[in-house]
mmCIF file of C-alpha atoms and ligand atoms in Angstrom:
data_model
loop_
_atom_site.group_PDB
_atom_site.id
_atom_site.type_symbol
_atom_site.label_atom_id
_atom_site.label_comp_id
_atom_site.label_asym_id
_atom_site.label_seq_id
_atom_site.Cartn_x
_atom_site.Cartn_y
_atom_site.Cartn_z
ATOM 1 C CA MET I 119 36.010 16.733 -15.314
ATOM 2 C CA SER I 120 39.187 18.594 -16.085
ATOM 3 C CA THR I 121 42.695 18.265 -14.845
ATOM 4 C CA VAL I 122 45.322 20.706 -13.861
ATOM 5 C CA GLN I 123 48.766 19.219 -14.049
ATOM 6 C CA LEU I 124 50.871 20.660 -11.293
ATOM 7 C CA THR I 125 54.312 19.263 -11.784
ATOM 8 C CA GLY I 126 56.935 19.848 -9.132
ATOM 9 C CA VAL I 127 60.363 21.155 -10.008
ATOM 10 C CA ASP I 128 61.744 18.703 -7.492
ATOM 11 C CA ARG I 129 60.879 15.821 -9.750
ATOM 12 C CA ARG I 130 61.375 17.141 -13.268
ATOM 13 C CA GLU I 131 62.802 13.790 -14.275
ATOM 14 C CA ALA I 132 60.111 11.535 -12.932
ATOM 15 C CA PRO I 133 61.430 8.109 -11.970
ATOM 16 C CA GLU I 134 59.926 5.055 -13.663
ATOM 17 C CA VAL I 135 58.137 3.970 -10.508
ATOM 18 C CA PRO I 136 57.167 7.133 -8.660
ATOM 19 C CA SER I 137 56.762 7.118 -4.929
ATOM 20 C CA GLY I 138 53.834 8.976 -3.488
ATOM 21 C CA HIS I 139 53.946 11.948 -1.167
ATOM 22 C CA GLN I 140 53.344 11.354 2.479
ATOM 23 C CA VAL I 141 50.901 14.158 3.298
ATOM 24 C CA ALA I 142 50.449 15.843 6.665
ATOM 25 C CA VAL I 143 47.933 18.640 7.169
ATOM 26 C CA ARG I 144 47.935 20.165 10.626
ATOM 27 C CA GLY I 145 45.460 22.602 12.135
ATOM 28 C CA ALA I 146 43.981 23.713 8.792
ATOM 29 C CA ARG I 147 41.550 26.598 9.216
ATOM 30 C CA LYS I 148 39.720 28.622 6.591
ATOM 31 C CA ARG I 149 36.973 31.201 6.873
ATOM 32 C CA TYR I 150 34.829 32.763 4.181
ATOM 33 C CA GLY I 151 33.212 35.732 5.910
ATOM 34 C CA SER I 152 31.104 34.255 8.680
ATOM 35 C CA VAL I 153 31.404 30.691 7.325
ATOM 36 C CA GLU I 154 34.021 28.502 8.942
ATOM 37 C CA ALA I 155 34.811 26.175 6.018
ATOM 38 C CA LEU I 156 37.644 24.430 7.903
ATOM 39 C CA ALA I 157 37.661 24.516 11.677
ATOM 40 C CA GLY I 158 41.061 22.989 12.432
ATOM 41 C CA VAL I 159 41.645 19.823 10.405
ATOM 42 C CA ASP I 160 44.507 17.398 10.998
ATOM 43 C CA LEU I 161 44.988 14.848 8.244
ATOM 44 C CA GLU I 162 47.860 12.418 7.758
ATOM 45 C CA ILE I 163 48.022 10.303 4.624
ATOM 46 C CA GLU I 164 50.572 7.555 4.227
ATOM 47 C CA ALA I 165 52.558 7.444 0.986
ATOM 48 C CA GLY I 166 50.825 5.433 -1.725
ATOM 49 C CA ARG I 167 47.492 5.119 0.101
ATOM 50 C CA PHE I 168 44.104 5.853 -1.425
ATOM 51 C CA THR I 169 42.204 8.103 0.977
ATOM 52 C CA VAL I 170 38.654 9.327 0.442
ATOM 53 C CA LEU I 171 37.230 12.340 2.251
ATOM 54 C CA LEU I 172 33.493 11.863 2.622
ATOM 55 C CA GLY I 173 31.064 14.517 3.754
ATOM 56 C CA PRO I 174 27.868 16.331 2.857
ATOM 57 C CA SER I 175 27.814 19.402 0.677
ATOM 58 C CA GLY I 176 29.374 22.334 2.519
ATOM 59 C CA SER I 177 31.409 20.210 4.947
ATOM 60 C CA GLY I 178 34.721 21.627 3.688
ATOM 61 C CA LYS I 179 35.944 18.875 1.351
ATOM 62 C CA SER I 180 36.742 21.152 -1.594
ATOM 63 C CA THR I 181 38.374 23.765 0.611
ATOM 64 C CA LEU I 182 40.668 21.126 2.078
ATOM 65 C CA ILE I 183 41.656 19.506 -1.214
ATOM 66 C CA ARG I 184 42.145 22.869 -2.912
ATOM 67 C CA GLY I 185 44.424 23.915 -0.078
ATOM 68 C CA ILE I 186 46.507 20.778 -0.516
ATOM 69 C CA ALA I 187 46.599 21.413 -4.285
ATOM 70 C CA GLY I 188 47.814 24.961 -3.720
ATOM 71 C CA ILE I 189 44.826 26.528 -5.469
ATOM 72 C CA GLU I 190 43.731 28.130 -2.209
ATOM 73 C CA ARG I 191 45.516 29.034 1.000
ATOM 74 C CA PHE I 192 44.411 28.151 4.471
ATOM 75 C CA ASP I 193 44.150 31.027 6.976
ATOM 76 C CA SER I 194 46.320 29.019 9.342
ATOM 77 C CA GLY I 195 47.746 25.546 9.654
ATOM 78 C CA SER I 196 50.459 23.739 7.778
ATOM 79 C CA ILE I 197 50.949 21.215 4.989
ATOM 80 C CA HIS I 198 53.988 18.972 4.671
ATOM 81 C CA PHE I 199 54.811 16.489 1.928
ATOM 82 C CA GLY I 200 57.181 14.156 3.732
ATOM 83 C CA ALA I 201 59.739 16.406 5.415
ATOM 84 C CA VAL I 202 59.110 19.240 2.939
ATOM 85 C CA PRO I 203 57.055 22.182 4.251
ATOM 86 C CA VAL I 204 54.592 23.012 1.501
ATOM 87 C CA SER I 205 52.553 25.655 3.274
ATOM 88 C CA ASP I 206 52.579 27.100 6.762
ATOM 89 C CA GLY I 207 50.153 29.991 6.563
ATOM 90 C CA ARG I 208 52.895 32.541 5.745
ATOM 91 C CA ARG I 209 54.759 30.820 2.930
ATOM 92 C CA SER I 210 53.236 28.572 0.329
ATOM 93 C CA LEU I 211 54.853 26.488 -2.398
ATOM 94 C CA PRO I 212 53.207 27.361 -5.728
ATOM 95 C CA ALA I 213 50.820 24.704 -7.023
ATOM 96 C CA GLU I 214 53.059 23.829 -9.972
ATOM 97 C CA ARG I 215 55.925 22.957 -7.645
ATOM 98 C CA ARG I 216 53.965 20.484 -5.529
ATOM 99 C CA ASP I 217 54.340 17.501 -7.897
ATOM 100 C CA LEU I 218 50.648 16.712 -8.002
ATOM 101 C CA ALA I 219 47.770 16.567 -10.457
ATOM 102 C CA MET I 220 44.130 17.278 -9.809
ATOM 103 C CA VAL I 221 41.027 15.964 -11.566
ATOM 104 C CA PHE I 222 37.879 18.063 -11.267
ATOM 105 C CA GLN I 223 34.191 17.412 -11.622
ATOM 106 C CA ASP I 224 33.579 19.351 -14.854
ATOM 107 C CA TYR I 225 34.914 18.628 -18.338
ATOM 108 C CA ALA I 226 37.048 21.718 -18.941
ATOM 109 C CA LEU I 227 39.538 20.189 -21.358
ATOM 110 C CA TRP I 228 41.152 22.588 -23.810
ATOM 111 C CA PRO I 229 38.500 22.640 -26.556
ATOM 112 C CA HIS I 230 40.935 23.722 -29.286
ATOM 113 C CA LEU I 231 43.400 20.890 -28.561
ATOM 114 C CA THR I 232 43.069 17.261 -29.644
ATOM 115 C CA VAL I 233 43.012 14.438 -27.125
ATOM 116 C CA GLN I 234 46.736 13.807 -27.433
ATOM 117 C CA GLN I 235 47.538 17.535 -27.285
ATOM 118 C CA ASN I 236 45.447 17.891 -24.131
ATOM 119 C CA VAL I 237 47.366 15.077 -22.491
ATOM 120 C CA ALA I 238 50.755 16.242 -23.780
ATOM 121 C CA TYR I 239 50.038 19.690 -22.348
ATOM 122 C CA ALA I 240 50.658 18.237 -18.900
ATOM 123 C CA LEU I 241 54.262 17.489 -19.891
ATOM 124 C CA ARG I 242 54.996 20.930 -21.346
ATOM 125 C CA ARG I 243 57.425 21.952 -18.629
ATOM 126 C CA ARG I 244 59.294 18.665 -18.508
ATOM 127 C CA ARG I 245 62.806 18.375 -19.844
ATOM 128 C CA ILE I 246 61.995 15.382 -21.980
ATOM 129 C CA THR I 247 62.264 14.835 -25.700
ATOM 130 C CA ALA I 248 59.346 15.154 -28.084
ATOM 131 C CA SER I 249 59.500 11.449 -28.851
ATOM 132 C CA GLU I 250 59.407 10.586 -25.145
ATOM 133 C CA VAL I 251 56.375 12.873 -24.760
ATOM 134 C CA ARG I 252 54.674 11.053 -27.646
ATOM 135 C CA THR I 253 55.452 7.632 -26.178
ATOM 136 C CA ARG I 254 54.158 8.569 -22.743
ATOM 137 C CA VAL I 255 51.021 10.219 -24.089
ATOM 138 C CA PHE I 256 50.140 7.203 -26.245
ATOM 139 C CA GLU I 257 50.912 4.745 -23.460
ATOM 140 C CA THR I 258 48.688 6.660 -21.065
ATOM 141 C CA LEU I 259 45.854 7.005 -23.576
ATOM 142 C CA GLU I 260 46.061 3.266 -24.157
ATOM 143 C CA ARG I 261 45.723 2.660 -20.423
ATOM 144 C CA VAL I 262 42.524 4.701 -20.264
ATOM 145 C CA GLY I 263 41.189 3.023 -23.431
ATOM 146 C CA LEU I 264 41.394 6.082 -25.685
ATOM 147 C CA ASP I 265 44.186 5.126 -28.080
ATOM 148 C CA ALA I 266 41.685 5.192 -30.963
ATOM 149 C CA LYS I 267 40.675 8.784 -30.188
ATOM 150 C CA THR I 268 44.027 10.534 -30.108
ATOM 151 C CA ASP I 269 43.177 13.043 -32.846
ATOM 152 C CA SER I 270 39.611 13.758 -31.752
ATOM 153 C CA TYR I 271 38.612 17.059 -30.200
ATOM 154 C CA PRO I 272 36.817 17.115 -26.827
ATOM 155 C CA ASN I 273 33.477 18.077 -28.397
ATOM 156 C CA GLU I 274 33.639 14.883 -30.480
ATOM 157 C CA LEU I 275 33.773 12.741 -27.317
ATOM 158 C CA SER I 276 31.163 11.537 -24.841
ATOM 159 C CA GLY I 277 31.263 12.812 -21.260
ATOM 160 C CA GLY I 278 32.848 9.585 -20.089
ATOM 161 C CA GLN I 279 35.530 9.758 -22.783
ATOM 162 C CA GLN I 280 36.316 13.355 -21.907
ATOM 163 C CA GLN I 281 36.792 12.294 -18.320
ATOM 164 C CA ARG I 282 39.183 9.584 -19.417
ATOM 165 C CA VAL I 283 41.207 12.251 -21.216
ATOM 166 C CA ALA I 284 41.259 14.221 -17.982
ATOM 167 C CA LEU I 285 42.396 11.120 -16.111
ATOM 168 C CA ALA I 286 45.159 10.493 -18.663
ATOM 169 C CA ARG I 287 46.273 14.100 -18.329
ATOM 170 C CA ALA I 288 46.542 13.641 -14.570
ATOM 171 C CA LEU I 289 48.438 10.366 -14.835
ATOM 172 C CA VAL I 290 50.841 11.180 -17.673
ATOM 173 C CA GLY I 291 53.164 13.328 -15.575
ATOM 174 C CA ARG I 292 53.456 10.536 -12.967
ATOM 175 C CA PRO I 293 52.771 12.899 -10.092
ATOM 176 C CA ALA I 294 53.461 11.920 -6.502
ATOM 177 C CA LEU I 295 49.955 13.007 -5.449
ATOM 178 C CA LEU I 296 46.684 12.550 -7.316
ATOM 179 C CA LEU I 297 43.737 14.666 -6.176
ATOM 180 C CA PHE I 298 40.169 13.959 -7.280
ATOM 181 C CA ASP I 299 37.367 16.467 -6.655
ATOM 182 C CA GLU I 300 34.061 14.564 -7.121
ATOM 183 C CA PRO I 301 35.125 13.307 -10.577
ATOM 184 C CA LEU I 302 32.110 11.015 -11.106
ATOM 185 C CA SER I 303 29.323 13.372 -10.047
ATOM 186 C CA ASN I 304 28.248 14.342 -13.558
ATOM 187 C CA LEU I 305 28.002 10.808 -14.912
ATOM 188 C CA ASP I 306 25.212 8.292 -15.382
ATOM 189 C CA ALA I 307 25.175 5.409 -12.895
ATOM 190 C CA ASP I 308 26.556 2.762 -15.249
ATOM 191 C CA LEU I 309 29.442 4.898 -16.462
ATOM 192 C CA ARG I 310 30.129 6.098 -12.942
ATOM 193 C CA GLU I 311 30.648 2.510 -11.819
ATOM 194 C CA ARG I 312 33.023 1.698 -14.698
ATOM 195 C CA LEU I 313 35.089 4.834 -14.332
ATOM 196 C CA ARG I 314 35.297 4.342 -10.585
ATOM 197 C CA VAL I 315 36.968 0.979 -11.154
ATOM 198 C CA GLU I 316 39.381 2.542 -13.660
ATOM 199 C CA ILE I 317 40.303 5.371 -11.306
ATOM 200 C CA SER I 318 40.844 2.890 -8.496
ATOM 201 C CA THR I 319 43.051 0.635 -10.622
ATOM 202 C CA LEU I 320 45.056 3.298 -12.436
ATOM 203 C CA ALA I 321 45.654 5.459 -9.367
ATOM 204 C CA ARG I 322 46.953 2.452 -7.437
ATOM 205 C CA GLU I 323 49.114 1.251 -10.350
ATOM 206 C CA SER I 324 50.632 4.726 -10.608
ATOM 207 C CA GLY I 325 52.186 4.450 -7.148
ATOM 208 C CA ALA I 326 50.960 7.961 -6.285
ATOM 209 C CA THR I 327 49.275 8.889 -3.041
ATOM 210 C CA THR I 328 45.610 9.564 -3.817
ATOM 211 C CA LEU I 329 43.150 11.882 -2.119
ATOM 212 C CA TYR I 330 39.604 11.746 -3.436
ATOM 213 C CA ILE I 331 36.586 13.698 -2.215
ATOM 214 C CA THR I 332 32.940 12.746 -2.543
ATOM 215 C CA HIS I 333 29.563 13.103 -0.841
ATOM 216 C CA ASP I 334 28.640 9.562 -1.914
ATOM 217 C CA GLN I 335 29.140 6.988 0.823
ATOM 218 C CA ALA I 336 28.979 3.970 -1.518
ATOM 219 C CA GLU I 337 31.636 5.516 -3.767
ATOM 220 C CA ALA I 338 33.856 6.274 -0.780
ATOM 221 C CA PHE I 339 33.627 2.747 0.621
ATOM 222 C CA ALA I 340 34.235 1.175 -2.772
ATOM 223 C CA LEU I 341 37.371 3.200 -3.484
ATOM 224 C CA ALA I 342 39.144 3.852 -0.238
ATOM 225 C CA ASP I 343 41.904 2.239 1.746
ATOM 226 C CA GLU I 344 41.045 4.888 4.320
ATOM 227 C CA VAL I 345 38.003 7.104 4.716
ATOM 228 C CA GLY I 346 37.867 10.440 6.516
ATOM 229 C CA VAL I 347 34.414 11.782 7.339
ATOM 230 C CA LEU I 348 34.096 15.573 7.363
ATOM 231 C CA ARG I 349 31.327 17.516 9.033
ATOM 232 C CA ASN I 350 31.133 21.289 9.411
ATOM 233 C CA GLY I 351 34.832 21.747 8.664
ATOM 234 C CA ARG I 352 35.963 19.080 11.130
ATOM 235 C CA LEU I 353 37.250 15.588 10.562
ATOM 236 C CA GLU I 354 34.799 13.493 12.537
ATOM 237 C CA GLN I 355 36.320 10.039 12.018
ATOM 238 C CA ARG I 356 39.193 8.330 10.230
ATOM 239 C CA GLY I 357 39.395 4.615 9.464
ATOM 240 C CA SER I 358 39.065 1.801 6.968
ATOM 241 C CA PRO I 359 35.655 1.522 5.280
ATOM 242 C CA GLU I 360 34.958 -1.540 7.442
ATOM 243 C CA GLU I 361 35.839 0.301 10.677
ATOM 244 C CA ILE I 362 33.689 3.273 9.762
ATOM 245 C CA PHE I 363 30.745 1.087 8.818
ATOM 246 C CA ARG I 364 30.956 -1.258 11.809
ATOM 247 C CA HIS I 365 32.058 1.225 14.440
ATOM 248 C CA PRO I 366 30.923 4.728 13.555
ATOM 249 C CA ALA I 367 32.334 7.096 16.171
ATOM 250 C CA THR I 368 29.364 9.455 16.183
ATOM 251 C CA PRO I 369 25.664 9.440 15.282
ATOM 252 C CA PHE I 370 26.477 11.705 12.348
ATOM 253 C CA VAL I 371 28.943 9.209 10.871
ATOM 254 C CA ALA I 372 26.436 6.396 11.405
ATOM 255 C CA ARG I 373 23.651 8.324 9.670
ATOM 256 C CA PHE I 374 25.810 9.545 6.816
ATOM 257 C CA THR I 375 27.006 6.035 6.033
ATOM 258 C CA GLY I 376 23.508 4.587 5.768
ATOM 259 C CA LEU I 377 20.760 3.678 8.214
ATOM 260 C CA ALA I 378 17.493 1.774 7.935
ATOM 261 C CA GLY I 379 16.165 3.951 10.742
ATOM 262 C CA SER I 380 16.422 4.661 14.445
ATOM 263 C CA PHE I 381 14.524 3.882 17.663
ATOM 264 C CA THR I 382 14.736 5.614 21.013
ATOM 265 C CA GLY I 383 14.991 3.807 24.339
ATOM 266 C CA HIS I 384 17.085 3.593 27.461
ATOM 267 C CA SER I 385 20.052 1.516 28.458
ATOM 268 C CA VAL I 386 19.457 -1.324 30.922
ATOM 269 C CA GLY I 387 23.012 -2.667 31.209
ATOM 270 C CA ALA I 388 25.330 -4.952 29.280
ATOM 271 C CA LEU I 389 25.206 -8.524 28.045
ATOM 272 C CA GLY I 390 28.152 -10.389 26.533
ATOM 273 C CA GLY I 391 29.842 -7.322 25.094
ATOM 274 C CA HIS I 392 26.600 -5.761 23.897
ATOM 275 C CA SER I 393 24.477 -3.021 25.351
ATOM 276 C CA ARG I 394 20.946 -3.939 26.401
ATOM 277 C CA VAL I 395 18.388 -1.341 25.477
ATOM 278 C CA ARG I 396 14.751 -1.214 26.420
ATOM 279 C CA VAL I 397 12.576 0.078 23.611
ATOM 280 C CA GLY I 398 8.917 0.138 24.590
ATOM 281 C CA GLU I 399 7.881 -3.468 25.208
ATOM 282 C CA HIS I 400 11.104 -4.878 23.831
ATOM 283 C CA GLU I 401 14.683 -5.350 24.881
ATOM 284 C CA LEU I 402 17.200 -5.088 22.047
ATOM 285 C CA LEU I 403 20.958 -5.616 21.953
ATOM 286 C CA GLY I 404 23.314 -3.168 20.299
ATOM 287 C CA THR I 405 26.957 -2.149 20.069
ATOM 288 C CA THR I 406 28.523 0.873 21.731
ATOM 289 C CA THR I 407 31.841 2.647 21.345
ATOM 290 C CA ALA I 408 31.823 3.646 25.032
ATOM 291 C CA ALA I 409 29.985 2.137 28.001
ATOM 292 C CA VAL I 410 26.508 3.608 28.474
ATOM 293 C CA PRO I 411 25.354 3.608 32.124
ATOM 294 C CA ALA I 412 22.024 1.922 32.853
ATOM 295 C CA GLY I 413 19.140 4.387 32.735
ATOM 296 C CA THR I 414 20.717 6.573 30.037
ATOM 297 C CA ALA I 415 18.362 7.683 27.283
ATOM 298 C CA VAL I 416 19.745 6.338 24.004
ATOM 299 C CA ASP I 417 19.160 6.240 20.271
ATOM 300 C CA LEU I 418 19.500 2.940 18.448
ATOM 301 C CA LEU I 419 20.802 3.552 14.945
ATOM 302 C CA ILE I 420 20.072 0.566 12.744
ATOM 303 C CA ARG I 421 21.955 -0.464 9.591
ATOM 304 C CA PRO I 422 19.870 -1.926 6.759
ATOM 305 C CA THR I 423 22.195 -4.959 6.758
ATOM 306 C CA ALA I 424 21.182 -5.688 10.376
ATOM 307 C CA THR I 425 17.493 -6.078 9.570
ATOM 308 C CA SER I 426 15.620 -9.151 8.376
ATOM 309 C CA LEU I 427 11.969 -9.998 7.855
ATOM 310 C CA HIS I 428 10.267 -13.120 9.199
ATOM 311 C CA GLU I 429 6.846 -14.713 9.195
ATOM 312 C CA ARG I 430 4.923 -13.889 12.326
ATOM 313 C CA SER I 431 4.205 -17.559 12.935
ATOM 314 C CA ARG I 432 7.957 -18.280 13.073
ATOM 315 C CA THR I 433 9.008 -15.402 15.245
ATOM 316 C CA TRP I 434 12.360 -15.010 16.957
ATOM 317 C CA PRO I 435 12.690 -15.414 19.840
ATOM 318 C CA ASP I 436 9.226 -16.672 20.766
ATOM 319 C CA GLY I 437 7.160 -14.071 22.503
ATOM 320 C CA ASP I 438 9.608 -11.270 21.749
ATOM 321 C CA ALA I 439 8.844 -10.714 18.090
ATOM 322 C CA MET I 440 8.810 -7.145 16.897
ATOM 323 C CA PHE I 441 5.727 -6.974 14.748
ATOM 324 C CA ALA I 442 5.653 -4.750 11.700
ATOM 325 C CA THR I 443 3.626 -3.937 8.608
ATOM 326 C CA VAL I 444 5.118 -3.761 5.138
ATOM 327 C CA ILE I 445 4.538 -0.271 3.732
ATOM 328 C CA ASP I 446 6.453 -0.498 0.466
ATOM 329 C CA VAL I 447 8.488 -2.930 -1.588
ATOM 330 C CA ALA I 448 10.986 -2.091 -4.343
ATOM 331 C CA TYR I 449 12.732 -4.515 -6.708
ATOM 332 C CA ARG I 450 16.510 -4.103 -6.570
ATOM 333 C CA GLY I 451 17.801 -6.787 -8.901
ATOM 334 C CA ARG I 452 19.472 -8.915 -6.235
ATOM 335 C CA GLY I 453 16.190 -8.997 -4.327
ATOM 336 C CA TYR I 454 13.748 -6.567 -2.733
ATOM 337 C CA GLU I 455 13.984 -3.630 -0.372
ATOM 338 C CA HIS I 456 11.103 -2.972 1.977
ATOM 339 C CA VAL I 457 9.848 -0.106 4.063
ATOM 340 C CA VAL I 458 8.293 -1.452 7.259
ATOM 341 C CA GLU I 459 6.513 0.252 10.116
ATOM 342 C CA CYS I 460 6.592 -1.061 13.671
ATOM 343 C CA ALA I 461 5.488 0.409 16.997
ATOM 344 C CA TYR I 462 8.807 2.263 17.424
ATOM 345 C CA GLY I 463 9.262 3.747 14.005
ATOM 346 C CA ARG I 464 9.835 3.139 10.338
ATOM 347 C CA LEU I 465 12.703 1.162 8.812
ATOM 348 C CA VAL I 466 13.738 1.496 5.167
ATOM 349 C CA ALA I 467 15.923 -0.606 2.850
ATOM 350 C CA VAL I 468 15.013 -3.827 4.692
ATOM 351 C CA PHE I 469 16.292 -6.473 2.298
ATOM 352 C CA ASP I 470 14.850 -9.865 1.459
ATOM 353 C CA LEU I 471 15.380 -12.165 -1.511
ATOM 354 C CA ARG I 472 11.631 -12.461 -1.929
ATOM 355 C CA PRO I 473 9.087 -9.658 -2.023
ATOM 356 C CA TRP I 474 6.667 -9.066 0.859
ATOM 357 C CA THR I 475 3.445 -7.580 -0.397
ATOM 358 C CA ARG I 476 2.367 -4.134 0.723
ATOM 359 C CA GLY I 477 0.164 -4.311 3.803
ATOM 360 C CA SER I 478 1.428 -7.749 4.852
ATOM 361 C CA GLN I 479 2.206 -8.453 8.506
ATOM 362 C CA CYS I 480 5.672 -9.631 9.471
ATOM 363 C CA SER I 481 8.140 -9.553 12.296
ATOM 364 C CA ILE I 482 11.553 -7.883 12.145
ATOM 365 C CA ARG I 483 14.802 -9.162 13.566
ATOM 366 C CA ILE I 484 17.659 -6.750 14.303
ATOM 367 C CA ASP I 485 21.205 -8.063 14.508
ATOM 368 C CA PRO I 486 23.101 -6.410 17.414
ATOM 369 C CA GLU I 487 26.196 -5.992 15.201
ATOM 370 C CA GLY I 488 24.436 -3.463 13.023
ATOM 371 C CA CYS I 489 22.520 -1.752 15.786
ATOM 372 C CA MET I 490 24.535 1.105 17.280
ATOM 373 C CA VAL I 491 23.717 2.645 20.628
ATOM 374 C CA PHE I 492 24.462 6.325 21.304
ATOM 375 C CA PRO I 493 23.343 8.495 24.203
ATOM 376 C CA SER I 494 20.457 10.677 23.007
ATOM 377 C CA GLY I 495 21.253 14.293 22.302
ATOM 378 C CA ASP I 496 23.338 14.504 19.139
ATOM 379 C CA SER I 497 20.812 13.513 16.517
ATOM 380 C CA GLY I 498 23.545 13.165 13.925
ATOM 381 C CA GLN I 499 21.680 15.419 11.530
ATOM 382 C CA ASN I 500 23.982 17.800 9.780
HETATM 383 P P1 ADP D 246 32.174 20.858 0.163
HETATM 384 O O1 ADP D 246 33.262 20.663 -0.841
HETATM 385 O O2 ADP D 246 32.207 19.835 1.257
HETATM 386 O O3 ADP D 246 30.822 20.996 -0.452
HETATM 387 P P2 ADP D 246 33.300 23.500 0.497
HETATM 388 O O4 ADP D 246 34.695 23.334 0.936
HETATM 389 O O5 ADP D 246 33.053 23.794 -0.959
HETATM 390 O O6 ADP D 246 32.451 22.220 0.938
HETATM 391 O O7 ADP D 246 32.602 24.661 1.319
HETATM 392 C C1 ADP D 246 32.633 24.723 2.736
HETATM 393 C C2 ADP D 246 31.888 25.972 3.167
HETATM 394 O O8 ADP D 246 32.585 27.124 2.734
HETATM 395 C C3 ADP D 246 30.496 26.073 2.566
HETATM 396 O O9 ADP D 246 29.642 26.648 3.520
HETATM 397 C C4 ADP D 246 30.694 26.997 1.387
HETATM 398 O O10 ADP D 246 29.510 27.700 1.093
HETATM 399 C C5 ADP D 246 31.789 27.911 1.879
HETATM 400 N N1 ADP D 246 32.630 28.394 0.768
HETATM 401 C C6 ADP D 246 33.452 27.619 0.012
HETATM 402 N N2 ADP D 246 34.107 28.381 -0.894
HETATM 403 C C7 ADP D 246 33.684 29.655 -0.706
HETATM 404 C C8 ADP D 246 33.974 30.910 -1.329
HETATM 405 N N3 ADP D 246 34.868 31.001 -2.330
HETATM 406 N N4 ADP D 246 33.342 31.996 -0.870
HETATM 407 C C9 ADP D 246 32.462 31.928 0.143
HETATM 408 N N5 ADP D 246 32.138 30.780 0.779
HETATM 409 C C10 ADP D 246 32.728 29.655 0.371
#
């Protein structure tokens, strides 16, 4: 992970408590040859909010964030920070005048500079005294837990420590916008978790607006005030993590944010705010974003959290149990995740506090709140 400090001339004397940019991207398009990396993206980010753009590899996340950073230019579309036009396709404010800092995935710190020199480098264009630079650098290194490593060189540090240097370098200039390009991707799981919490805390404390991109749904939900889901260069849905998880707008968003599996069936009407769906011998209830007329062929997309396993002898409701066989069981610390097979398909990540042995017979219950009904057609595969 490396940082590029892009300090705006507008804010040479950064105030003590910086206010974040309000960001508005409108109609952003970018082509690379025959590839449409961005196909017309509109994105508004409120000042001071932490927004995560989530999407699979190739969905356009990097292209979008690099455009906002000023590292790349969109073919068309505009970017405003508050009322200030930053880019409109013809003119573009240079990156260093955008008052932002970006943290990348790799560790490209200056190898010939010490930790404190790397961080101080971000303040090189500021009109502040050497002693102020020193104070700020040490304060920031203390905040990322590296005050004991100020004179070390990057090659003397672990990957996680190098990333903390990169984070300090982004924070030290108190930019109005912090951009993160998959900063945790190269880390082990344990370190990834710890650094995620630090990024979340320090970015929010800084008062900056934050835009963070990742392909990892769990990371996005853990970090974000707001999530934007990108697919094929288009923003498919915007919302809080809870909204996206509970009410995915499209099958793609539902799949990309985690499913146990899916069944096919057809709609047979509504019941108490839910959609009734006939699946083979069974009638299941699910949620819909728009009314689905009776007779419509549908897919039921099922969240792992909506599934539970029960003894066959204590089925729910009586006579309507969905029988299944346990195919696999995996210990997950908090309990066990199962793969089960029933007449309509396979469900994975079915959680229970106790393990069900492989080959055992059970019945599955599916909570309508985590069972989303979409007309068949768009499979949601990328
Ligand atoms: P993501 O960050 O979501 O993985 P990118 O923005 O990197 O997606 O890429 C979007 C699409 O644009 C991909 O198909 C990618 O191959 C293509 N692309 C990105 N940068 C370039 C480039 N410099 N030259 C050619 N194609 C590119």
